[in-house]
Short mmCIF file of C-alpha atoms and ligand atoms in Angstrom, two decimals:
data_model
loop_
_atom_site.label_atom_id
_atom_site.label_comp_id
_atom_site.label_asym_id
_atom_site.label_seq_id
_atom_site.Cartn_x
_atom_site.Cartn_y
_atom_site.Cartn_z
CA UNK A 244 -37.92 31.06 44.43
CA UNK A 245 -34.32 32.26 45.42
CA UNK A 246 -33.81 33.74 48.59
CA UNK A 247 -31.61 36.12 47.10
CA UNK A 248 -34.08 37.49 44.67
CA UNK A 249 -34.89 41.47 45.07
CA UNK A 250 -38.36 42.55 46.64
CA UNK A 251 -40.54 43.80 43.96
CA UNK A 252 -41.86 46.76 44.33
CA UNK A 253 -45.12 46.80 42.41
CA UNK A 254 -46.03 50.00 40.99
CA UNK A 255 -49.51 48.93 40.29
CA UNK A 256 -50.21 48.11 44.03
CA UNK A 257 -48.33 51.21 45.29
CA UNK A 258 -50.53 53.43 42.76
CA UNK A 259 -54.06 51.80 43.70
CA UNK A 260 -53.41 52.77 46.84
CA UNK A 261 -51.83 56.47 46.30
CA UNK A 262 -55.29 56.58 44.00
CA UNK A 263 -57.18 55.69 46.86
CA UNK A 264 -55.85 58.14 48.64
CA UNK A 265 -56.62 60.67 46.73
CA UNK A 266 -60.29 59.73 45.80
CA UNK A 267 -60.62 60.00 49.64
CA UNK A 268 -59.19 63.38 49.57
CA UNK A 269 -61.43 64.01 46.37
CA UNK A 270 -64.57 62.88 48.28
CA UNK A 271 -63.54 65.30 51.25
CA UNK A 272 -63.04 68.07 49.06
CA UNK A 273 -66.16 67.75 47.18
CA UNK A 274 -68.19 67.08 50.92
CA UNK A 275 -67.33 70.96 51.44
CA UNK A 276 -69.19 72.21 48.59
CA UNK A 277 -66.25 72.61 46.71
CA UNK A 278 -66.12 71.00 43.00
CA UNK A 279 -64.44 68.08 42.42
CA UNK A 280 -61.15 68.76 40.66
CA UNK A 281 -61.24 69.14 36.42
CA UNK A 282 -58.12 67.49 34.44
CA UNK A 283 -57.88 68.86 30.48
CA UNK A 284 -55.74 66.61 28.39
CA UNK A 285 -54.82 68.38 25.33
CA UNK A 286 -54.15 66.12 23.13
CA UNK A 287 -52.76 66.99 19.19
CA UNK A 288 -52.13 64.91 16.56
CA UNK A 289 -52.94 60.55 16.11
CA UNK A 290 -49.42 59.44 17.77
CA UNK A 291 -50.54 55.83 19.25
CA UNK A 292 -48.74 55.92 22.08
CA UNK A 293 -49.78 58.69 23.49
CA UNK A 294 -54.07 57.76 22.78
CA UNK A 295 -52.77 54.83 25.42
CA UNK A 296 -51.52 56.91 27.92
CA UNK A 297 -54.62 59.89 27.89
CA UNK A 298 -56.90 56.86 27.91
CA UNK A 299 -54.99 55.21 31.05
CA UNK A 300 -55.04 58.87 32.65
CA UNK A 301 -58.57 59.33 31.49
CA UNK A 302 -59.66 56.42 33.29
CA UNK A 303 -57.78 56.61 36.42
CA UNK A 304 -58.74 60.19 36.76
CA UNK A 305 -62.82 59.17 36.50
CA UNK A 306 -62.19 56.80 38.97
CA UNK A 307 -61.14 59.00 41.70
CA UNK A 308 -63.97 60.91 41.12
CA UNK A 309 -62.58 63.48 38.66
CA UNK A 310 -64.07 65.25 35.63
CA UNK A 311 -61.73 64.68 32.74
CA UNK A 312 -62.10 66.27 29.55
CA UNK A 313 -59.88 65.99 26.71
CA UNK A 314 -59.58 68.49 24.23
CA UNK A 315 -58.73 66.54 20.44
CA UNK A 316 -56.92 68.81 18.14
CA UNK A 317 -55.64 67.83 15.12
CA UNK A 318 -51.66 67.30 13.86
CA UNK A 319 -51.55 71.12 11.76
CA UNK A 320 -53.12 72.71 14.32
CA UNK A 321 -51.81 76.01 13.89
CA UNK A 322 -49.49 77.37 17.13
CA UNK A 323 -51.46 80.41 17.67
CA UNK A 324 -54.55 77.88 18.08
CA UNK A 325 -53.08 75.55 20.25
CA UNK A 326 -51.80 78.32 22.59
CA UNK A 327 -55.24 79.98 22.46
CA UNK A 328 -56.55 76.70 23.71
CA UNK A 329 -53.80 76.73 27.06
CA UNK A 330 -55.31 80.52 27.64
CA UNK A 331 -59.12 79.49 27.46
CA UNK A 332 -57.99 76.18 30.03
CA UNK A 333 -56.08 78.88 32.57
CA UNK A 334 -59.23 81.20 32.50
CA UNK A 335 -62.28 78.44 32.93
CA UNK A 336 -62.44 78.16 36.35
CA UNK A 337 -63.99 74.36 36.21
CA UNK A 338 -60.47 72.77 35.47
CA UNK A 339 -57.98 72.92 38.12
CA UNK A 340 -54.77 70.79 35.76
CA UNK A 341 -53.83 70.94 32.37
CA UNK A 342 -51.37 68.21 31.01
CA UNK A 343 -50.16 68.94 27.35
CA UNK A 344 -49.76 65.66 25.89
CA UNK A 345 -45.95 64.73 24.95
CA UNK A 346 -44.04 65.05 22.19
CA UNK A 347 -46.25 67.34 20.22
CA UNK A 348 -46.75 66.60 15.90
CA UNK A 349 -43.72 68.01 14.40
CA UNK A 350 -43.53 71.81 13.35
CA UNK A 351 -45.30 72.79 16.99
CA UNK A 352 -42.75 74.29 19.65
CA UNK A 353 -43.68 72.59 23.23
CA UNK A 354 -41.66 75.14 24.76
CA UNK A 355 -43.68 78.37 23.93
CA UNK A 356 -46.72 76.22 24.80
CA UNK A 357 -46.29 74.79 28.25
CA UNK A 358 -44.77 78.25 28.97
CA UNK A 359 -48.41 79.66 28.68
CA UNK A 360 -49.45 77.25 31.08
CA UNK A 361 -50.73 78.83 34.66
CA UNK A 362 -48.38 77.39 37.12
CA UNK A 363 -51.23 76.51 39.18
CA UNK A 364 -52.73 74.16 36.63
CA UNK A 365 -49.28 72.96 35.61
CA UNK A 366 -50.23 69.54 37.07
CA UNK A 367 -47.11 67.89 35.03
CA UNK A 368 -44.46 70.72 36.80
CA UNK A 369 -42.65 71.20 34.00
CA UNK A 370 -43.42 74.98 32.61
CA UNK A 371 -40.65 76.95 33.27
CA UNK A 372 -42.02 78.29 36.82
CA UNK A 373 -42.76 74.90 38.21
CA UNK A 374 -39.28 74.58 37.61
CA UNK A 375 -38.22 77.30 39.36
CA UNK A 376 -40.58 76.58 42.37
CA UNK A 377 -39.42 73.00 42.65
CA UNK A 378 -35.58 73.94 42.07
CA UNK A 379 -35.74 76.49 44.94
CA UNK A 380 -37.81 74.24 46.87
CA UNK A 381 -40.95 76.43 46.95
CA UNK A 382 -44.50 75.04 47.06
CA UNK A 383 -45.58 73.89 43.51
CA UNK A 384 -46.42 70.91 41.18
CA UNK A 385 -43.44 68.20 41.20
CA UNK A 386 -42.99 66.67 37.91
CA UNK A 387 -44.92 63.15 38.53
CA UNK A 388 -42.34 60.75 37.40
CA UNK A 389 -39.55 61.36 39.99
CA UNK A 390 -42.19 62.29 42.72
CA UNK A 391 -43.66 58.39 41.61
CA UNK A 392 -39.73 57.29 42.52
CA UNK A 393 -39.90 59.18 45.36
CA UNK A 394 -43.35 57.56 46.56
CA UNK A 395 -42.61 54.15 45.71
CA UNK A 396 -39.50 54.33 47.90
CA UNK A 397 -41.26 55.89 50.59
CA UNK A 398 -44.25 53.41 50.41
CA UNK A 399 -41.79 51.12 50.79
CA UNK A 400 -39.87 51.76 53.72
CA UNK A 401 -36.92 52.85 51.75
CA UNK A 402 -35.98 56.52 52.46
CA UNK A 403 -33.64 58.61 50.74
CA UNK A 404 -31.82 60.36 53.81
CA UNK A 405 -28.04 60.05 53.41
CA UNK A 406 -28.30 57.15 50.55
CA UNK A 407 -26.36 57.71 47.24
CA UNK A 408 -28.93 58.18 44.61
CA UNK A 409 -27.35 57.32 40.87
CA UNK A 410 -29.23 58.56 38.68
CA UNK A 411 -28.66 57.41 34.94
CA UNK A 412 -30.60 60.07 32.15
CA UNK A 413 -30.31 63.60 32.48
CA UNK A 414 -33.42 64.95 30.53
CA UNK A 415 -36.22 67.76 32.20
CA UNK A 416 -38.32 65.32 32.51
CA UNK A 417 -36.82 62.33 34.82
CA UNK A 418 -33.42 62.65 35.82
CA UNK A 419 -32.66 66.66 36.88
CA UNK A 420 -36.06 66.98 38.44
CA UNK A 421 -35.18 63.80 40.48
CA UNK A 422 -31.94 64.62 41.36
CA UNK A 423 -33.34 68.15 42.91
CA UNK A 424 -35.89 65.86 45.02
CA UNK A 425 -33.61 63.55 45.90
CA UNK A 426 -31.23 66.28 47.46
CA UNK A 427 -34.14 68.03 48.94
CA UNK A 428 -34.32 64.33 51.00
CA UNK A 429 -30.67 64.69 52.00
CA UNK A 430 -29.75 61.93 49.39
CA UNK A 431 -26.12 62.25 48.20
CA UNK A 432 -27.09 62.58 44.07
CA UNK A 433 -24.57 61.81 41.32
CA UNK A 434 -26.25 61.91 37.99
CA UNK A 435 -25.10 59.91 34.76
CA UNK A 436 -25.40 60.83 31.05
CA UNK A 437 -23.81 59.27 27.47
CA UNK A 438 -20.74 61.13 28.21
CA UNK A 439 -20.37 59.28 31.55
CA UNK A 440 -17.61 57.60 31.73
CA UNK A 441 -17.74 54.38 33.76
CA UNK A 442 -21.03 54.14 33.92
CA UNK A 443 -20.47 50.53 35.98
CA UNK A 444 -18.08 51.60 38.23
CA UNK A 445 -20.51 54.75 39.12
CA UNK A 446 -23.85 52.72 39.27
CA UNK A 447 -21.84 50.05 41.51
CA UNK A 448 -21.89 52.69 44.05
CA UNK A 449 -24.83 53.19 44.49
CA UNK A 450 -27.75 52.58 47.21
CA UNK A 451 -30.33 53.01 44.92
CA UNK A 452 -30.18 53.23 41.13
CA UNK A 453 -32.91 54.73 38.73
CA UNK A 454 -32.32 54.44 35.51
CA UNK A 455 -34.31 56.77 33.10
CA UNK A 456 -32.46 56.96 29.31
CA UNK A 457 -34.54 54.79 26.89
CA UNK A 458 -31.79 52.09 26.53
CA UNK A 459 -33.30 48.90 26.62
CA UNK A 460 -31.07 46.46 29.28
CA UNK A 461 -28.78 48.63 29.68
CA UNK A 462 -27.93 48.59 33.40
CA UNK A 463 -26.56 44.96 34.12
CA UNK A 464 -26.86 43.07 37.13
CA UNK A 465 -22.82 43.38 38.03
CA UNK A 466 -23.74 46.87 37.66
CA UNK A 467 -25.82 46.56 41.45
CA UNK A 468 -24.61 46.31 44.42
CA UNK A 469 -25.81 43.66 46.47
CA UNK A 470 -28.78 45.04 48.50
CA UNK A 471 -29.52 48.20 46.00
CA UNK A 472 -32.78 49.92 44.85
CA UNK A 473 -33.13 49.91 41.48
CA UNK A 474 -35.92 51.61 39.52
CA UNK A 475 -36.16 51.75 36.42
CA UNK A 476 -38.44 54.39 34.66
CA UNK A 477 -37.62 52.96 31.10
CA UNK A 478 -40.45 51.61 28.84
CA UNK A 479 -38.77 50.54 25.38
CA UNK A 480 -40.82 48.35 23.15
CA UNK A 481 -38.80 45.24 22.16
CA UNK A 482 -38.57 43.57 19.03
CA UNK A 483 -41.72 41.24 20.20
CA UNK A 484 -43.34 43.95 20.60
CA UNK A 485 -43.42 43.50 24.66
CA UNK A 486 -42.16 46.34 27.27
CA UNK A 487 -39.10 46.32 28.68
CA UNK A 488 -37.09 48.79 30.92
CA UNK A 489 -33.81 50.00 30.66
CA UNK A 490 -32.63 47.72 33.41
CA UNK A 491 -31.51 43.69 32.71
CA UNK A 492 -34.37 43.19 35.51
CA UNK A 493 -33.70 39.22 35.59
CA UNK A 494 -29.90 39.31 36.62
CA UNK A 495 -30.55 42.70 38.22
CA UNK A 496 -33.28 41.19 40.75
CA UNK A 497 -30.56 38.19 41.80
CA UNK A 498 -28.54 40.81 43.07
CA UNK A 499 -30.70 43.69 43.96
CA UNK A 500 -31.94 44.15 47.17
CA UNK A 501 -35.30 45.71 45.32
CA UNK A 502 -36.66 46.39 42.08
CA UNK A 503 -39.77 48.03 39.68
CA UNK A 504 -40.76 46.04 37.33
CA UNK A 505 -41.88 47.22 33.53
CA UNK A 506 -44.06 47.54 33.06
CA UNK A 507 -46.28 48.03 36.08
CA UNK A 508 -43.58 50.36 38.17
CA UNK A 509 -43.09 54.08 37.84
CA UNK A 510 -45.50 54.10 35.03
CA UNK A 511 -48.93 53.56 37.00
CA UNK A 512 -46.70 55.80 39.65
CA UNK A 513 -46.72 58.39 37.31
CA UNK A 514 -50.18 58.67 36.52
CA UNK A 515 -50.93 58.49 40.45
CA UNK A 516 -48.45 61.39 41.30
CA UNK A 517 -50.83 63.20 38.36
CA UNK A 518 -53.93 62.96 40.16
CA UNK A 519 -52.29 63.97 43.41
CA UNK A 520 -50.99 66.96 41.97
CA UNK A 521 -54.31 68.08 40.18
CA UNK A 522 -56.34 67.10 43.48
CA UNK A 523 -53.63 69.68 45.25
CA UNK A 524 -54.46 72.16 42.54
CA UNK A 525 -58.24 72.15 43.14
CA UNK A 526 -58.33 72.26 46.66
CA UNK A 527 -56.20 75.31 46.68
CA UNK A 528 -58.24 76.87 43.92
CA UNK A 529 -61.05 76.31 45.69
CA UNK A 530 -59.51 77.73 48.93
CA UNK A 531 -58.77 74.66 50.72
CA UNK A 532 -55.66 72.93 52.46
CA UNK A 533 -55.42 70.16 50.72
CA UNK A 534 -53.55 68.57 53.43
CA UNK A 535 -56.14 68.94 55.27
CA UNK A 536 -58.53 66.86 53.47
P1 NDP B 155 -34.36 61.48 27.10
O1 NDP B 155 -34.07 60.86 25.77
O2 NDP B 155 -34.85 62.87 27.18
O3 NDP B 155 -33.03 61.40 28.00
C1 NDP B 155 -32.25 60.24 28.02
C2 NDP B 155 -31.05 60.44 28.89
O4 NDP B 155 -30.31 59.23 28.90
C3 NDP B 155 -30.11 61.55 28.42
O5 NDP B 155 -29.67 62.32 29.51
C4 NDP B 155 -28.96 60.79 27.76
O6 NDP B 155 -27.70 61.42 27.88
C5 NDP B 155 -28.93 59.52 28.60
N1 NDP B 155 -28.36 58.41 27.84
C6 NDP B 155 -28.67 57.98 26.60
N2 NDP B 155 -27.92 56.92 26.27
C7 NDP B 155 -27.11 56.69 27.33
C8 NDP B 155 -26.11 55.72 27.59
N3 NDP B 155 -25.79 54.78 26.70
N4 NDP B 155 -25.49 55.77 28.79
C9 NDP B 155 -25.80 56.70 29.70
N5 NDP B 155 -26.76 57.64 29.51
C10 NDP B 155 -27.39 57.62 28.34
O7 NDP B 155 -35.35 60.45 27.83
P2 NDP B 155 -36.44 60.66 28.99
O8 NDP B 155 -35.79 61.09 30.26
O9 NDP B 155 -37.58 61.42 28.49
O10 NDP B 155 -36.94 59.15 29.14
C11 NDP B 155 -36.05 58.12 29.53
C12 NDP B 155 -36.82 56.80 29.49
O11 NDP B 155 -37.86 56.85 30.46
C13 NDP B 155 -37.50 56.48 28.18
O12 NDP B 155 -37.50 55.08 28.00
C14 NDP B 155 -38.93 56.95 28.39
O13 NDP B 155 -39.86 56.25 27.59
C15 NDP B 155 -39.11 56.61 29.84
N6 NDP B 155 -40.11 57.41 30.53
C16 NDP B 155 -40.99 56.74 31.34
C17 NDP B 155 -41.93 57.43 32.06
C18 NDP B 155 -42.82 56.65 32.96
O14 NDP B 155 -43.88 57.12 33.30
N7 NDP B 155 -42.41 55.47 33.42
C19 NDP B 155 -42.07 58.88 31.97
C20 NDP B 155 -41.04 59.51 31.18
C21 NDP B 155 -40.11 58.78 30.47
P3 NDP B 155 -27.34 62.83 27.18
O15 NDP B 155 -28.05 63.87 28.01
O16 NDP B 155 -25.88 62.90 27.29
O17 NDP B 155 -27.87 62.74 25.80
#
């Protein structure tokens, strides 16, 4: 192997341990009396990809001694049904998260459901109050894939304070939440869209580099600076029909001074960061610190 070849930074690993973790804390929490913490899935509609991730979540969530449920509903569910489903989840008092499966069938507005969502049960921190808690930098759910960046760095040895973070994909989802984190760990944040222009010349800058825009290759390796982070959150499905990230990983990692593969890097992360926020929601529920467990 090359000496010059970038540390991987194995998201599977990291998450079997943050996983551990938390069935630890899970096992602590449910030594008190307390329940163990419930995670809904709602799920709507037949899309395949997103039957692989609930099952993924599903099973990670049993295994650190959750109980999951998913509720099934199907594609024409009517909106008034699917939002009376969010109500019944935020008044039963056995689940502590509910994750509304992304995107939602066509003809179904997201929005007006996740904003019926009880911020405390907002495990995915993305209702429009989990935004406002994590923007001001009050206590709340963290959306899980940039707190899985965050964790994966951190795991790692590689903090944040004073680096400069480029962050390429601007959505709700990845790149603002991420850059608010990021600044809340006194990174210096520049974030990068399709109307960025040098997109090279920015991301050679940079200590660490995530890219999250659903281009596949698109960050090069003369686009790292020798010694960088890069993660890459993008999962793309190639013309084989194999994974691959929006990051060139094999001339990125001859340059980079570390790197997430894909798959197996923020996307186990991100299912981790999930359990560790609905673990948080339970113990609080249930009148617990759950940094204390
Ligand atoms: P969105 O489509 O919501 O956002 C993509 C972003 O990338 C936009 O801000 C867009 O810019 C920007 N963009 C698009 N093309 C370019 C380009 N050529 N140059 C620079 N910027 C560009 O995607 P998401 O944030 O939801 O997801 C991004 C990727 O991450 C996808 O591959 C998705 O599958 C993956 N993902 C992975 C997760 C995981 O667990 N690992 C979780 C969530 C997402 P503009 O705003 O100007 O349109």
């Amino acid at each position: 192997m090359n000496d010059t070849q970038a540390r991987i930074l194995d998201g599977k690993a990291t998450a079997k341990a943050v996983r551990a973790d938390v069935a630890a804390s899970v096992a602590a929490l449910v030594a008190t009396g307390a329940k163990p913490p419930g995670l809904t899935v709602v799920l709507v509609g037949e899309d395949p990809a997103s039957q692989v991730y609930v099952r993924n979540k599903d099973r990670a969530a049993t295994e650190a001694g959750f109980v999951v449920d998913t509720v099934r509903l199907p594609a024409d569910v009517p909106q008034a049904e699917l939002e009376a489903v969010v109500e019944g989840l935020n008044a039963n008092d056995d689940v502590h998260g509910v994750l509304v499966q992304l995107p939602l069938p066509k003809g179904l507005d997201a929005d007006r459901v996740i904003d019926r969502l009880d911020p405390d049960k907002d495990v995915d921190g993305l209702s429009p109050r989990s935004v406002a808690n994590w923007t001001l930098g009050r206590p709340g759910h963290r959306p899980c894939t940039p707190a899985g960046c965050i964790e994966i760095l951190e795991r790692h040895d590689l903090p944040l304070e004073g680096q400069h973070v480029v962050i390429v994909g601007r959505s709700m989802l990845v790149g603002k939440p991420l850059a608010t984190l990021a600044l809340a760990r006194n990174a210096t944040v520049t974030v990068c869209h399709s109307r960025t222009r040098d997109l090279a010349g920015v991301c050679r800058a940079a200590d660490v580099i995530v890219a999250a825009v659903g281009v596949p290759k698109l960050v090069k390796g003369d686009w790292v600076k020798p010694g960088a982070a890069v993660l890459d959150v993008g999962i793309n499905r190639g013309e084989d029909g194999k994974l691959v990230g929006d990051v060139d990983f094999a001339a990125a990692s001859e340059v980079a001074g570390a790197i997430t593969p894909v798959p197996g890097g923020i996307g186990p992360m991100t299912i981790a960061m999930l359990l560790s926020n609905t673990f948080q929601a339970a113990a609080r529920a249930q009148g617990q610190d759950p940094d204390a467990l």
